[in-house]
mmCIF file with all atom_site columns, C-alpha atoms in Angstrom:
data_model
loop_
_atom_site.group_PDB
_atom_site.id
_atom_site.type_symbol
_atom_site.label_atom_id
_atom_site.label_alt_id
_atom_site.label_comp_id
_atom_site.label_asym_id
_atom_site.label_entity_id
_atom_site.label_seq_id
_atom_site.pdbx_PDB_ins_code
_atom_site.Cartn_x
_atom_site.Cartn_y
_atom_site.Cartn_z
_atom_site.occupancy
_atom_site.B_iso_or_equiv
_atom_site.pdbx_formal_charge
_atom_site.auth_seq_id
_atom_site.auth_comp_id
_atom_site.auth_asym_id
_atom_site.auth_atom_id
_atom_site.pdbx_PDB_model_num
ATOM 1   C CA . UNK A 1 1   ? 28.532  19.484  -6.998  1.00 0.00 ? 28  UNK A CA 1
ATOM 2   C CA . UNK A 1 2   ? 25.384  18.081  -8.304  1.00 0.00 ? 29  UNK A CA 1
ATOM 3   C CA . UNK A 1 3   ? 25.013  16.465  -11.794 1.00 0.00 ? 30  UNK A CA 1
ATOM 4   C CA . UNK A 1 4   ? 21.968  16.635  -13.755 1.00 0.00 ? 31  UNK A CA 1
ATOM 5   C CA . UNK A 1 5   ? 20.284  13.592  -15.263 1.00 0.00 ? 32  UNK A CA 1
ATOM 6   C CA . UNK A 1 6   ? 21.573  12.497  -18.232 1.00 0.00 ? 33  UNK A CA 1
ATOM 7   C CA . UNK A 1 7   ? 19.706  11.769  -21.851 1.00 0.00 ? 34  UNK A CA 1
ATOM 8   C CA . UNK A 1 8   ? 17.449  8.833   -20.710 1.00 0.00 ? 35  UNK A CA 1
ATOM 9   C CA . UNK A 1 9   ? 14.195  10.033  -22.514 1.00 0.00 ? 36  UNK A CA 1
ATOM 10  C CA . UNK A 1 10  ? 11.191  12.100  -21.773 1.00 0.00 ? 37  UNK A CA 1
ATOM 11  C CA . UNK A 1 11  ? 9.399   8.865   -20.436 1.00 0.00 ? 38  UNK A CA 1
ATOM 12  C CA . UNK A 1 12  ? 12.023  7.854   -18.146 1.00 0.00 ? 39  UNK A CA 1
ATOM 13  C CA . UNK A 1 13  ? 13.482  10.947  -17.313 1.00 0.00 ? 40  UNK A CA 1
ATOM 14  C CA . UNK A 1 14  ? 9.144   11.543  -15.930 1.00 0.00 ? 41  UNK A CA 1
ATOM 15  C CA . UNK A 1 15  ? 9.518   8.525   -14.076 1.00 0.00 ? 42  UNK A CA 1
ATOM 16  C CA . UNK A 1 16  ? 12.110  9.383   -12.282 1.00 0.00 ? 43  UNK A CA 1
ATOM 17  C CA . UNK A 1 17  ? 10.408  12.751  -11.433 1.00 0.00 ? 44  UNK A CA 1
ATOM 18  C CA . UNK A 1 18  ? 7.857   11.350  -9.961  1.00 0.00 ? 45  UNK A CA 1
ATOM 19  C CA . UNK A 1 19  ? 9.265   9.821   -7.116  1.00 0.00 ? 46  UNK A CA 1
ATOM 20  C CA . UNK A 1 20  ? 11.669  13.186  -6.904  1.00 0.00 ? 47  UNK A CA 1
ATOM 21  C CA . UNK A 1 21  ? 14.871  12.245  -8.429  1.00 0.00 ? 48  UNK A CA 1
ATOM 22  C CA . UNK A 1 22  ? 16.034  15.246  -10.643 1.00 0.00 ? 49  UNK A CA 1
ATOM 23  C CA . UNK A 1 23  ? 19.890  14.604  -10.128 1.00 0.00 ? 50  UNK A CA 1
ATOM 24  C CA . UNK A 1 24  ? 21.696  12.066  -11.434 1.00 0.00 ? 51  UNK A CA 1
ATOM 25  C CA . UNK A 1 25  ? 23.693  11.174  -7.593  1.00 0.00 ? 52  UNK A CA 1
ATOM 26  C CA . UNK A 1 26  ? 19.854  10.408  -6.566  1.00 0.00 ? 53  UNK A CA 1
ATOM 27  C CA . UNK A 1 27  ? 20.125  7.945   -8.505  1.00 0.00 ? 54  UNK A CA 1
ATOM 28  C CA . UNK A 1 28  ? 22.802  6.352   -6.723  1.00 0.00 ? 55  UNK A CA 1
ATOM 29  C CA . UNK A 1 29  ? 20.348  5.483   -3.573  1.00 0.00 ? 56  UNK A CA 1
ATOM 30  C CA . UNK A 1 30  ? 17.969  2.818   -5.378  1.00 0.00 ? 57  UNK A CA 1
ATOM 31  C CA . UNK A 1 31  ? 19.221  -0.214  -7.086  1.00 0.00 ? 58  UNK A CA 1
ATOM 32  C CA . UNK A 1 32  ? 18.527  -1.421  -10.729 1.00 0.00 ? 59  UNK A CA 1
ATOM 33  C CA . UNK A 1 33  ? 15.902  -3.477  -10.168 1.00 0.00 ? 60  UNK A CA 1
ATOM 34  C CA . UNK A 1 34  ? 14.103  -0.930  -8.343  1.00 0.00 ? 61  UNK A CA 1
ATOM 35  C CA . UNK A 1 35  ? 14.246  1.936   -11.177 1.00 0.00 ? 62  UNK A CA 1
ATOM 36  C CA . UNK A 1 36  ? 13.231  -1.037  -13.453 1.00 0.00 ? 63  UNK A CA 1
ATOM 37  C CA . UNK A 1 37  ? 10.183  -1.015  -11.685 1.00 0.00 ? 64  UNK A CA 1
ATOM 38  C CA . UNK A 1 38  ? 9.183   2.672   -12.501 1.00 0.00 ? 65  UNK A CA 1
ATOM 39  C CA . UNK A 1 39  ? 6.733   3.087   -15.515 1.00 0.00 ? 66  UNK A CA 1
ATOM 40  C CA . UNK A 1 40  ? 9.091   4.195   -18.271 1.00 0.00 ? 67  UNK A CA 1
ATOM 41  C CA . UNK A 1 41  ? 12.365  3.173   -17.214 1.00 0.00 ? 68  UNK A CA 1
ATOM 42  C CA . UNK A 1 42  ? 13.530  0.384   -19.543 1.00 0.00 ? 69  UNK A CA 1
ATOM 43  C CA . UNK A 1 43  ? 16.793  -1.579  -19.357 1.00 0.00 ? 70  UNK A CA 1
ATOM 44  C CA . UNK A 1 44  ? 18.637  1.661   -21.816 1.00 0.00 ? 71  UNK A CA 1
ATOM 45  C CA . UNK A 1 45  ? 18.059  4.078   -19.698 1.00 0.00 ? 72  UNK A CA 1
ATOM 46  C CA . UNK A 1 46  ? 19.217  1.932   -16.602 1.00 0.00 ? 73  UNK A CA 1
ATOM 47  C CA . UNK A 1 47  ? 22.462  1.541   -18.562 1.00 0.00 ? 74  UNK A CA 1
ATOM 48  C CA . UNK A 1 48  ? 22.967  5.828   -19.616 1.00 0.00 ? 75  UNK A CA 1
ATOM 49  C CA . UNK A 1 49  ? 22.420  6.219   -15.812 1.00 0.00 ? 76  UNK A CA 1
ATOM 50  C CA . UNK A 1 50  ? 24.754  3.329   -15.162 1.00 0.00 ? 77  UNK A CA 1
ATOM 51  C CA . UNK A 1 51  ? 27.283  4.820   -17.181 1.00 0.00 ? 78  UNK A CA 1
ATOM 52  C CA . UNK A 1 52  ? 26.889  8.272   -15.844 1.00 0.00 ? 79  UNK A CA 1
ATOM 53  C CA . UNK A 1 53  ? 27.141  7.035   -12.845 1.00 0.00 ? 80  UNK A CA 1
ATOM 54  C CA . UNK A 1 54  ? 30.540  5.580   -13.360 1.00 0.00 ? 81  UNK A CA 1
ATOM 55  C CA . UNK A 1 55  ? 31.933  8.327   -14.514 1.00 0.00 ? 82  UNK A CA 1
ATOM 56  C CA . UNK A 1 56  ? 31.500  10.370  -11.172 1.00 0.00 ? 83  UNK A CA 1
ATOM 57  C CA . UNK A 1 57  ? 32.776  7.661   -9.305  1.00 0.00 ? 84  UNK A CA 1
ATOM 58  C CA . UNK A 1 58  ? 29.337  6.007   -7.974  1.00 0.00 ? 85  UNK A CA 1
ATOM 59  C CA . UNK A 1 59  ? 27.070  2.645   -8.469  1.00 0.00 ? 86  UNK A CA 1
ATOM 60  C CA . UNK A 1 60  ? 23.872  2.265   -8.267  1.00 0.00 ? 87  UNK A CA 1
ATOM 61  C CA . UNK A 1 61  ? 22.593  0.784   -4.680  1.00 0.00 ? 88  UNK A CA 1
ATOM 62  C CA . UNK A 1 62  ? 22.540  -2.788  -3.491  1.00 0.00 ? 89  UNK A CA 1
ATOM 63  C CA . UNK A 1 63  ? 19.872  -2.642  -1.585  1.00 0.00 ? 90  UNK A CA 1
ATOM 64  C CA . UNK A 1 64  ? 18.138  -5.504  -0.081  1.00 0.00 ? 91  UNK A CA 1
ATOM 65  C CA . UNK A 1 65  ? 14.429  -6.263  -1.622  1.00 0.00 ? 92  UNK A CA 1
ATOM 66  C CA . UNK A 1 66  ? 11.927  -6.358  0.502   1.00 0.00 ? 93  UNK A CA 1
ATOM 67  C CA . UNK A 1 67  ? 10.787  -9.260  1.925   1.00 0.00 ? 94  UNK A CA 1
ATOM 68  C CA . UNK A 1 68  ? 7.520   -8.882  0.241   1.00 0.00 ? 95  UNK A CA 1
ATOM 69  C CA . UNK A 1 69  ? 9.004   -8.319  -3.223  1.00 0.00 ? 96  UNK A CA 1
ATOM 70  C CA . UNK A 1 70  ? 6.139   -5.928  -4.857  1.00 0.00 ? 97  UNK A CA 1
ATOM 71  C CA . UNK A 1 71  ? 6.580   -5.293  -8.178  1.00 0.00 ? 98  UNK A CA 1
ATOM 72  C CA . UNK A 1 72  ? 6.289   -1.679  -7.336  1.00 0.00 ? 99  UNK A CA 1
ATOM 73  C CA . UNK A 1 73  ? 8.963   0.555   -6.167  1.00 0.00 ? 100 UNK A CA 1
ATOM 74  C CA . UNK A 1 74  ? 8.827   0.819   -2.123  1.00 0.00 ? 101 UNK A CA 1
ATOM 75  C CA . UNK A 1 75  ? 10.096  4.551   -0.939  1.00 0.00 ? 102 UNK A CA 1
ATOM 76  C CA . UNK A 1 76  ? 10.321  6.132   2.070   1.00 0.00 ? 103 UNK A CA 1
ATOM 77  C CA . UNK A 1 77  ? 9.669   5.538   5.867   1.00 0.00 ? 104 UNK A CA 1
ATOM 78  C CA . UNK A 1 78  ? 10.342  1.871   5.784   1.00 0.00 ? 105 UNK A CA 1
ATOM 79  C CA . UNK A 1 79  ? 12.760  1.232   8.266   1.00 0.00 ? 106 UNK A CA 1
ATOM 80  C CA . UNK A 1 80  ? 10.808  0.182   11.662  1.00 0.00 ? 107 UNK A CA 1
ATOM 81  C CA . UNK A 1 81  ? 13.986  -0.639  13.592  1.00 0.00 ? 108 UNK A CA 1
ATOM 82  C CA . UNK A 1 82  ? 12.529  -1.804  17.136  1.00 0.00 ? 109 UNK A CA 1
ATOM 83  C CA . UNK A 1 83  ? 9.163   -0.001  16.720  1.00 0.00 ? 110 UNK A CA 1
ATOM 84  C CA . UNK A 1 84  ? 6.763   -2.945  16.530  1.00 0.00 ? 111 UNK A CA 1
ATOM 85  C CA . UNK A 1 85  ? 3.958   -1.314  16.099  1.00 0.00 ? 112 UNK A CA 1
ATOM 86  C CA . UNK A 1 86  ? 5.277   0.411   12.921  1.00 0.00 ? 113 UNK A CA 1
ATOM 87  C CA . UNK A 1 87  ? 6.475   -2.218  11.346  1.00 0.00 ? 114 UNK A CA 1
ATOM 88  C CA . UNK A 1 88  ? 2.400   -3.297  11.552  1.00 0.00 ? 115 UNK A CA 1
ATOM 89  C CA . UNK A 1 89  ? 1.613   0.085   9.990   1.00 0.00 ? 116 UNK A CA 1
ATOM 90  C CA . UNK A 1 90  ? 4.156   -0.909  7.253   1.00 0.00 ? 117 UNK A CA 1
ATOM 91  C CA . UNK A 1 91  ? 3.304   -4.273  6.407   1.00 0.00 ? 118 UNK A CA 1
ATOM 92  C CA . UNK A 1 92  ? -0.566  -3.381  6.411   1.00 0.00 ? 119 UNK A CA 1
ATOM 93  C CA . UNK A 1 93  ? -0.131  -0.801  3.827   1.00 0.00 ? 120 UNK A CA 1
ATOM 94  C CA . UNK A 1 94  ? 2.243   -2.911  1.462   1.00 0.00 ? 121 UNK A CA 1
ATOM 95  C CA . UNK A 1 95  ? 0.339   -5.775  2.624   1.00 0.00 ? 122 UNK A CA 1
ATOM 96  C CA . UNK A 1 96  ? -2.790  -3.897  0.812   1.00 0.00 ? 123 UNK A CA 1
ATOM 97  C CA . UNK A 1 97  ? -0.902  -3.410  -2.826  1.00 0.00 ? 124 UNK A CA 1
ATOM 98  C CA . UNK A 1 98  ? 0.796   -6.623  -2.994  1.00 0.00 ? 125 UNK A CA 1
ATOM 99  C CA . UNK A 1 99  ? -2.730  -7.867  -2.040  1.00 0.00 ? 126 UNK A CA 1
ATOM 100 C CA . UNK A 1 100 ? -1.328  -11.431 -0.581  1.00 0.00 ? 127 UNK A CA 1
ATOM 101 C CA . UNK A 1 101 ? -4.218  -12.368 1.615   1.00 0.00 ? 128 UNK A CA 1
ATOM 102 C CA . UNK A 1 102 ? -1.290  -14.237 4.298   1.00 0.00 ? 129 UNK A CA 1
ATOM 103 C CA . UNK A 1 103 ? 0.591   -10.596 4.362   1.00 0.00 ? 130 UNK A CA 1
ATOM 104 C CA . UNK A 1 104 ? -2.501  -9.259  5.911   1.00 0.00 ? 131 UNK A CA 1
ATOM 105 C CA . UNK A 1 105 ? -3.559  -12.381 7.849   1.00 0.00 ? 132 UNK A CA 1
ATOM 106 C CA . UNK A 1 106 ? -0.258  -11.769 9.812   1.00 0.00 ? 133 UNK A CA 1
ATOM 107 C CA . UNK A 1 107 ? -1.049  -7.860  10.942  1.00 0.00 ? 134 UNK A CA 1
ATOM 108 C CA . UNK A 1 108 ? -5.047  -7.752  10.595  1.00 0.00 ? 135 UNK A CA 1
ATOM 109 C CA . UNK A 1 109 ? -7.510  -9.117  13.139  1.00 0.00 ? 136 UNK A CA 1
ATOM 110 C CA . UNK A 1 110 ? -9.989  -11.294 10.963  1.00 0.00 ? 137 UNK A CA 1
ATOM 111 C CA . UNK A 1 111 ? -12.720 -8.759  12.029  1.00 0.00 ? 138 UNK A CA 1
ATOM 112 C CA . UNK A 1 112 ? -10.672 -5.601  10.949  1.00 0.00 ? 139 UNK A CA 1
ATOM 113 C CA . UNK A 1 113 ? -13.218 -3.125  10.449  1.00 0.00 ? 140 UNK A CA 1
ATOM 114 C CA . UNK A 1 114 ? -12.161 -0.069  7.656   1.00 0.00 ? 141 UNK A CA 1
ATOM 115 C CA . UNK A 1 115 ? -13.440 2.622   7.106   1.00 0.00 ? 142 UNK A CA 1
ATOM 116 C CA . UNK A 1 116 ? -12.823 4.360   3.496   1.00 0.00 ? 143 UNK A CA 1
ATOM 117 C CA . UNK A 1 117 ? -13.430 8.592   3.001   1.00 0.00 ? 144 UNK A CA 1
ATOM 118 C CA . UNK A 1 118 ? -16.036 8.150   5.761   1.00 0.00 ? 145 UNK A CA 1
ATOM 119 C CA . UNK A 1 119 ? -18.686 7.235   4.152   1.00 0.00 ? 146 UNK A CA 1
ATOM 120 C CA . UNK A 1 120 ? -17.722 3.486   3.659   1.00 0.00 ? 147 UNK A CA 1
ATOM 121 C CA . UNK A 1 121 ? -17.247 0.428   6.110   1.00 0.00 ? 148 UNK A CA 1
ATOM 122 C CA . UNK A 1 122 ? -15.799 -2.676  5.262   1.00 0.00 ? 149 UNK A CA 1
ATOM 123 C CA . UNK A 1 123 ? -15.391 -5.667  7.298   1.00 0.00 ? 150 UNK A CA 1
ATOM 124 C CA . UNK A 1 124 ? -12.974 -8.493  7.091   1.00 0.00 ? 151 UNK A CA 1
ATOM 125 C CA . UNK A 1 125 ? -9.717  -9.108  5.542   1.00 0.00 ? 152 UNK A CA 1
ATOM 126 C CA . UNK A 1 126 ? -11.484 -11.095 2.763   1.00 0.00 ? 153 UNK A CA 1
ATOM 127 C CA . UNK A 1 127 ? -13.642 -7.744  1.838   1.00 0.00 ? 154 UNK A CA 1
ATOM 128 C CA . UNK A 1 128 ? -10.865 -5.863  1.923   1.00 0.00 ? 155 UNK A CA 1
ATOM 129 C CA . UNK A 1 129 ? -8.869  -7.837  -0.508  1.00 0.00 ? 156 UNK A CA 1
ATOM 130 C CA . UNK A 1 130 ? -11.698 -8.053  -2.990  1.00 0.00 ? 157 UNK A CA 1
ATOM 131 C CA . UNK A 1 131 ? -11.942 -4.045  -2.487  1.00 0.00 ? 158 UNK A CA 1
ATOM 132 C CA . UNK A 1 132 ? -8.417  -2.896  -3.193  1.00 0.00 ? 159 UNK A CA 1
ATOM 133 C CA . UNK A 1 133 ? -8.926  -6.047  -6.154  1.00 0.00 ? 160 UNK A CA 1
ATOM 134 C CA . UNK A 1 134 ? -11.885 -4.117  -7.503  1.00 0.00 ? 161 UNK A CA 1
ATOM 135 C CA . UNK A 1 135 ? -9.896  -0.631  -7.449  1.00 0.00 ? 162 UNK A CA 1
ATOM 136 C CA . UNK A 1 136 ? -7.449  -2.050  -9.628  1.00 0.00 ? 163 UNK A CA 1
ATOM 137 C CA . UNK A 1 137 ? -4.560  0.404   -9.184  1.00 0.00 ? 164 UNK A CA 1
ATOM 138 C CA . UNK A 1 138 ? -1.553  -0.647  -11.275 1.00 0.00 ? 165 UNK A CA 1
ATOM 139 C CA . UNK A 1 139 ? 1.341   1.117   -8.802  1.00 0.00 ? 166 UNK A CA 1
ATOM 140 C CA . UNK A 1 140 ? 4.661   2.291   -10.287 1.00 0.00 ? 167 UNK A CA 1
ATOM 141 C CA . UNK A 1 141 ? 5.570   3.030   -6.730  1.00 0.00 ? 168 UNK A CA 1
ATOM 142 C CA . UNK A 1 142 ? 4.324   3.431   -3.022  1.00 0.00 ? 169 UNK A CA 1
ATOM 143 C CA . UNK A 1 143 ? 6.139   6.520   -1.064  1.00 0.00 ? 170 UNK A CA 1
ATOM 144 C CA . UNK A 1 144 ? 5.306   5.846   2.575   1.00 0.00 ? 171 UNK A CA 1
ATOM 145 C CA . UNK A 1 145 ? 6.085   9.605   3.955   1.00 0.00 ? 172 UNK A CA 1
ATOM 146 C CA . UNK A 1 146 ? 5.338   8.746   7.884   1.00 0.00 ? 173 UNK A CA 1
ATOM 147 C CA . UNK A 1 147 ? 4.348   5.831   10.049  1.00 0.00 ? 174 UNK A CA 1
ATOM 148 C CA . UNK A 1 148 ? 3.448   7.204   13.373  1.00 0.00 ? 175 UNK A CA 1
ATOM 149 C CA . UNK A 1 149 ? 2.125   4.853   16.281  1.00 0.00 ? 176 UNK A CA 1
ATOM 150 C CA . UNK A 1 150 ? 1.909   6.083   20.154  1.00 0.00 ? 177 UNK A CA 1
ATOM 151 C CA . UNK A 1 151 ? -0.593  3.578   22.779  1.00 0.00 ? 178 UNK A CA 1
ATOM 152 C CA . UNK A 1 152 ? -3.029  1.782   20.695  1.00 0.00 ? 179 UNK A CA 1
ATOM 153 C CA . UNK A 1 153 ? -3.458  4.148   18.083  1.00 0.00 ? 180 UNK A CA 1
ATOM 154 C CA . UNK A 1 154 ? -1.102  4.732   14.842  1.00 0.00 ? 181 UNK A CA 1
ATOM 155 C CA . UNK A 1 155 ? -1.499  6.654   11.438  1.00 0.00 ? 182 UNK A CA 1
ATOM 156 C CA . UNK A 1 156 ? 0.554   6.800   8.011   1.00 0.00 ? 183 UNK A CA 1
ATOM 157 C CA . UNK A 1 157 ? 0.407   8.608   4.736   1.00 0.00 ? 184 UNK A CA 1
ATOM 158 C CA . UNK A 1 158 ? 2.033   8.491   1.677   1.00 0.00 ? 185 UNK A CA 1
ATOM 159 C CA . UNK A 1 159 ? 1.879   8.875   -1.734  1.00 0.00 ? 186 UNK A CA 1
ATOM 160 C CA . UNK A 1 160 ? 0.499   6.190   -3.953  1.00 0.00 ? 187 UNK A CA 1
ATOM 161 C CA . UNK A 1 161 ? 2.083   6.580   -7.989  1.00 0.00 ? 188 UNK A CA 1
ATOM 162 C CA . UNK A 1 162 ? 0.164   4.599   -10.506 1.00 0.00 ? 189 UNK A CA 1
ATOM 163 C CA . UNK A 1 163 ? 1.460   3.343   -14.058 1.00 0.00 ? 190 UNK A CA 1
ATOM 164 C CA . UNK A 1 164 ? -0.532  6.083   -15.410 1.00 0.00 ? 191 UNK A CA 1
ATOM 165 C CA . UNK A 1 165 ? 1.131   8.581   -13.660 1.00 0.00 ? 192 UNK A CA 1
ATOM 166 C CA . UNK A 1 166 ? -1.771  9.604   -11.487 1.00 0.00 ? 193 UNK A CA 1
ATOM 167 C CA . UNK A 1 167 ? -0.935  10.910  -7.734  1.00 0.00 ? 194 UNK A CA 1
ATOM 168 C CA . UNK A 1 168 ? -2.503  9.375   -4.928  1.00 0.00 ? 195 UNK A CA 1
ATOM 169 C CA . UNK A 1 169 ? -2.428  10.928  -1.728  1.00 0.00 ? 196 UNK A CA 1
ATOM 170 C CA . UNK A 1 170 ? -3.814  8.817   1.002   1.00 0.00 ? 197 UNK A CA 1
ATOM 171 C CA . UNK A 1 171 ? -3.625  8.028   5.133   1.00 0.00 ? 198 UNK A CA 1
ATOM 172 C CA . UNK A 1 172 ? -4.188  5.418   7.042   1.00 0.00 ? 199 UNK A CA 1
ATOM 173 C CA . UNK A 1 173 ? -5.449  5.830   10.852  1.00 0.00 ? 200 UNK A CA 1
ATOM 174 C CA . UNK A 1 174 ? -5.651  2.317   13.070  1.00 0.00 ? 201 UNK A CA 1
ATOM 175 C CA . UNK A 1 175 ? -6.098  1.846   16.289  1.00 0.00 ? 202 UNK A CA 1
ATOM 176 C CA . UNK A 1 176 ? -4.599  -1.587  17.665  1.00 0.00 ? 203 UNK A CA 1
ATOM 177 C CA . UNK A 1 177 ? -6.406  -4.190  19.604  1.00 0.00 ? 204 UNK A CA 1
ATOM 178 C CA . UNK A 1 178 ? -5.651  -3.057  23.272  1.00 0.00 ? 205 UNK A CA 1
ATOM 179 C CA . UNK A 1 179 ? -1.753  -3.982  23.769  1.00 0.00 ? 206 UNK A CA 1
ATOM 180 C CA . UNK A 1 180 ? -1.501  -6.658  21.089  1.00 0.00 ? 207 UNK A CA 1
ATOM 181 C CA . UNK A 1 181 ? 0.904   -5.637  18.123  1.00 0.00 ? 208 UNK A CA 1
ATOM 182 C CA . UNK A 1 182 ? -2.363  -6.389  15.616  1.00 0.00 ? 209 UNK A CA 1
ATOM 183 C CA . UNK A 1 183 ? -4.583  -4.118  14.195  1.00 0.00 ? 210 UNK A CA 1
#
């Protein structure tokens, strides 16, 4: 039997919407700190859900932060397990939003050459810090859907949620320097 969401507000009821959580035991897979994260959800409505919670017999997670620690709420295909190559993928695209320079240093060759909608080539790590800088994007969350990676060539999409609510649908395509575990 499912439970609906209790009274937490049109704002953080919203938030919670966008990253697809509609019943309240879907609520029981992310921890406080990452609903606290959402746009909207303030420390009351963490404690309604906390208390609805309770009453059905279940806590909110205790999951492990990521080692990055974004102040954005990480969803999705993040689990690499003993796929090296995907656990690149990964990084690189949190790497991005948290925008630590030594996060990408560790995946990116120092020549990376990207390529944005096709009609736009940067080169560098330090280019592509200052370009993801310029953009600005203030994320609520980052919903990694799939990280795929076969030879020397990978891809991932996801779903990028900014503060202001606005959907961001994006993918990534690499290829990786012959063997190496580096794109």
């Amino acid at each position: 039997m499912s439970h609906a969401l209790p009274n937490i507000g049109k704002v953080a009821t919203n938030a919670l919407q966008t990253i697809d959580v509609t019943q309240l035991e879907e609520v029981a897979d992310f921890s406080k700190d990452e609903l606290l994260k959402l746009h909207g959800m303030g420390q009351k409505s963490i404690n309604i859900l906390e208390s609805a919670l309770t009453d059905i017999d279940l806590t909110f997670s205790d999951a492990e932060p990521h080692p990055y620690k974004p102040d954005f709420l990480l969803l999705g295909d993040l689990s690499c397990d003993n796929a090296p190559k995907r656990r690149v993928i990964r990084d690189f695209i949190i790497g991005i939003f948290v925008g630590k320079q030594s996060n990408l240093e560790e995946t990116l060759n120092p020549t990376v050459e990207t390529e944005i909608n096709g009609d736009q080539t940067i080169n560098g790590i330090d280019e592509l810090i200052t370009y993801f800088d310029k953009k600005d994007i203030q994320l609520s969350s980052l919903n990694l859907l799939s990280i795929l990676s076969h030879g020397k060539y990978g891809a991932a999409d996801g779903v990028i949620i900014a503060k202001s609510g606005q959907k961001i649908h994006f993918a990534s395509f690499c290829t990786f320097e012959n063997t190496k575990k580096k794109l």
